[in-house]
Coordinates of C-alpha atoms in Angstrom, one line a residue:
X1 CA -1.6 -5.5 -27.9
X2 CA 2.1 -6.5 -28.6
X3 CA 3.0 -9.1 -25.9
X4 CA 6.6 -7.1 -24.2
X5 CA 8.4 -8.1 -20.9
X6 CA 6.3 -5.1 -19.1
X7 CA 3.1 -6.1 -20.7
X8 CA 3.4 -9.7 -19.0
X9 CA 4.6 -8.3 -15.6
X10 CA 1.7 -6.0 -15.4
X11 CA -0.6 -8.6 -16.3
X12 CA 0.9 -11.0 -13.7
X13 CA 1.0 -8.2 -10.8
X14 CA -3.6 -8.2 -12.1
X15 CA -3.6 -11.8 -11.5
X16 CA -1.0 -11.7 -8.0
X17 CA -3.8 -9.1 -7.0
X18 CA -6.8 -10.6 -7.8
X19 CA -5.7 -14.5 -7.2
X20 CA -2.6 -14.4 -5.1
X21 CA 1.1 -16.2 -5.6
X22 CA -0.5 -19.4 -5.7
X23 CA -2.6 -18.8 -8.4
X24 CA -0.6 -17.0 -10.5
X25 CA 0.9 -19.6 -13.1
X26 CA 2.3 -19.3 -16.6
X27 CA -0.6 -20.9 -17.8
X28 CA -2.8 -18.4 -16.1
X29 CA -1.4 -15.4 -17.4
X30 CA -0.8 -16.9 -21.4
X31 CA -4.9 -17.5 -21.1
X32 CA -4.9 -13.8 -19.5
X33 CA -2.9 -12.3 -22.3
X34 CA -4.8 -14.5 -25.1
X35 CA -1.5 -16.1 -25.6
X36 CA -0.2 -19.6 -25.8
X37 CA 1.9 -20.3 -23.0
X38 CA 5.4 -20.5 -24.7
X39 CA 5.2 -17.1 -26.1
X40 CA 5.5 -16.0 -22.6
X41 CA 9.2 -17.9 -22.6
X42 CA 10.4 -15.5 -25.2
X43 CA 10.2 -12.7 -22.7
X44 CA 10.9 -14.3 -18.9
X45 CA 12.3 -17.8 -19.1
X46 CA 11.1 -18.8 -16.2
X47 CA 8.2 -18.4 -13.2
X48 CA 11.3 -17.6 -10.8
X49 CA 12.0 -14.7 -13.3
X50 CA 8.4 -13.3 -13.7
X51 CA 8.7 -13.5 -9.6
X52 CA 11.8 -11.9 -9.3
X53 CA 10.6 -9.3 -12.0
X54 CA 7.0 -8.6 -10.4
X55 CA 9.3 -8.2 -7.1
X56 CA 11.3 -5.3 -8.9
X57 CA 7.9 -3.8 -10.3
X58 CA 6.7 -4.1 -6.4
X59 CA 9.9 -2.3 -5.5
X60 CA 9.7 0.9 -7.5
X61 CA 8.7 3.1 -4.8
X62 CA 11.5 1.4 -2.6
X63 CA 14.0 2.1 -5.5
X64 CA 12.8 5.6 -6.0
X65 CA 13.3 6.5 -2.7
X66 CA 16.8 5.0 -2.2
X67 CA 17.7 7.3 -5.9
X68 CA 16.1 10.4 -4.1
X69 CA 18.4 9.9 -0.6
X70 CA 18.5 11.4 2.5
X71 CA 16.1 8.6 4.4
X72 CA 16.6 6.8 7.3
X73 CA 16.8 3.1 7.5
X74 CA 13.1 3.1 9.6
X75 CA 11.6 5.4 6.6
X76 CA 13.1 3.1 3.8
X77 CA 11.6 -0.1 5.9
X78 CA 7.8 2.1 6.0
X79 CA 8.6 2.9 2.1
X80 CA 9.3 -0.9 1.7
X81 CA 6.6 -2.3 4.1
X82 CA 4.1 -0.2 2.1
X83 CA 5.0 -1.1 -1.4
X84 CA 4.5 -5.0 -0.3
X85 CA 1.4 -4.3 1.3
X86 CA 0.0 -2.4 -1.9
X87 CA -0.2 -6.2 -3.3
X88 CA -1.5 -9.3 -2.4
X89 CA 0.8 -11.8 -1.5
X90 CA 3.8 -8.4 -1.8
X91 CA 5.7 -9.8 1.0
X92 CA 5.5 -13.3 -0.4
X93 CA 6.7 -12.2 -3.5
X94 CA 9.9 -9.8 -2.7
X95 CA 10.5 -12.6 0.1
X96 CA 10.9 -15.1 -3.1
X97 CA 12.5 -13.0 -4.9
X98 CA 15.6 -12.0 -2.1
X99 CA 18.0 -15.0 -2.6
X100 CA 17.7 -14.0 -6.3
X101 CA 19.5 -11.0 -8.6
X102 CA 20.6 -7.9 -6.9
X103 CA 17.4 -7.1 -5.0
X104 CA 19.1 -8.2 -1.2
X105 CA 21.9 -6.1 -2.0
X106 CA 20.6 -2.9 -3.3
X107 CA 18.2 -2.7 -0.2
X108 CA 21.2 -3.9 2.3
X109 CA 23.5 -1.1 0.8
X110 CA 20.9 1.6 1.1
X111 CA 20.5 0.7 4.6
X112 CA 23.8 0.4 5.5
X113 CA 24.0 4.0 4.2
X114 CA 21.1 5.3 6.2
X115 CA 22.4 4.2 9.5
X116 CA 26.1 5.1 8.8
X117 CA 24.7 8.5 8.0
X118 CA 23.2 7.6 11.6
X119 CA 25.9 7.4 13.1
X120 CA 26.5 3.4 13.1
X121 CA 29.7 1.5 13.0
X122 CA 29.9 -0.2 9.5
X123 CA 30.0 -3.5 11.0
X124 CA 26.8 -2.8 12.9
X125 CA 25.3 -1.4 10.6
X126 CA 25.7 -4.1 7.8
X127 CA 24.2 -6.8 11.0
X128 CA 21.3 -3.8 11.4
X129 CA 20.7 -3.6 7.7
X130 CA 20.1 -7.6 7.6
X131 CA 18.3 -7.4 10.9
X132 CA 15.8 -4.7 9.4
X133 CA 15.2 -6.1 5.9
X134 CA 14.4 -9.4 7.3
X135 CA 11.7 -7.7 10.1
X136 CA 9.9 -5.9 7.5
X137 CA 9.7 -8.7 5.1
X138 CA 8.9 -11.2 7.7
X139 CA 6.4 -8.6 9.5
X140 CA 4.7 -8.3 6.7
X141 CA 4.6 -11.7 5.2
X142 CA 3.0 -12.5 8.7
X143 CA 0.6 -9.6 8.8
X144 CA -0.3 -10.0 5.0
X145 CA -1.2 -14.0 5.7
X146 CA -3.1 -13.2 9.1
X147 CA -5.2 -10.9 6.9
X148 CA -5.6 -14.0 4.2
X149 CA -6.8 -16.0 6.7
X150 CA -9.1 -14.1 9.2
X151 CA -11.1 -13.3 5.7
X152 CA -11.4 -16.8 4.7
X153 CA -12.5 -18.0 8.3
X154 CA -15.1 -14.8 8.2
X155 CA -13.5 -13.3 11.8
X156 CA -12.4 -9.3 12.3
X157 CA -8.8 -9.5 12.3
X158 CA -6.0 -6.8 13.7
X159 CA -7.1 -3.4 12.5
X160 CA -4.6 -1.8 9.5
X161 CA -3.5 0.8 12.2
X162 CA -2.7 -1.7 14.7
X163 CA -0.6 -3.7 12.3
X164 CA 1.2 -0.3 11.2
X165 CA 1.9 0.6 14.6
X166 CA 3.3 -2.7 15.7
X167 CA 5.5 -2.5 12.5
X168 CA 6.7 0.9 13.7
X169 CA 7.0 0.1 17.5
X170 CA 9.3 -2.9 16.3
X171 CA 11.0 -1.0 14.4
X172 CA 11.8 1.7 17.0
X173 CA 13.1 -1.6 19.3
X174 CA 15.0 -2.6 16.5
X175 CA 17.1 1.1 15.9
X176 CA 17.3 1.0 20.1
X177 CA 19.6 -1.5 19.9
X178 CA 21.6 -0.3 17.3
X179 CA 21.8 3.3 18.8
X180 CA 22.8 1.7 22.0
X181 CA 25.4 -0.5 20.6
X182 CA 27.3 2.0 17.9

């Protein structure tokens, strides 16, 4: 196999999967590849690249459904909260990879779009569209770590469908107020 930029990011999405964030180093994926480490430098310079770039590959449903249109800011936070569930650590991940490259921005202006569509002021809408990203991130960081830890101390956790429900009834709370205030 010829080692390529999207042979290492799909190797390093295997190991996020099966080890987490934590335990998905350079060194890691090189042995997983059958590669010394600095060949992997070639490709992504750095661990905050492979992060940012495993963040984009996480994203692809999000950025598929912002090409196709016509969603509303709550369905682009589901499409969002889903592709970060897909993955272990996905939350963690896209949440490291926000104050990096485009990735804040090109959710922010999709959501901005979706809720002037709705009917939103700009300027509430841009607060909304902050407001929204950082729930569903946040939401799910918190429900992907609860899930982490109720397995490793061997207790039931909050059913899947509780968790997506909560998601959604924040989110309804969330559009409330900016419906009320337009």
């Amino acid at each position: 196999m010829q080692l390529t930029r999207e042979s290492i990011i799909s190797a390093a999405i295997d190991i996020l999967d099966s080890y987490g964030l934590a335990d998905m180093t350079m060194r890691r994926l090189a042995k997983h590849l059958e590669v010394v480490p600095g060949a992997l430098y070639w490709h992504i310079p750095n661990k905050q690249s492979l992060i940012e770039a495993i963040a984009e590959e996480i994203l692809s449903p999000v950025w598929e459904a912002i090409a196709v249109g016509k969603h509303s800011a709550s369905e682009l936070c589901e499409v969002l909260r889903a592709a970060m569930i897909r993955h272990r650590d996905g939350a963690e991940v896209v949440g490291a990879a926000l104050p990096v490259g485009d990735i804040t921005e090109r959710i922010i202006a999709a959501l901005i779009d979706a809720l002037t569509t709705e009917n939103a002021s700009p300027e509430r809408a841009r607060v909304a569209a902050g407001t929204l990203l950082n729930f569903t991130v946040g939401a799910t960081l918190h429900e992907q770590s609860r899930q982490q830890m109720d397995a490793a101390l061997d207790r039931p956790g909050v059913p899947a469908v509780q968790s997506a429900r909560d998601f959604t009834d924040g989110l309804s709370l969330i559009m409330s107020g900016v419906s009320v205030q337009r």
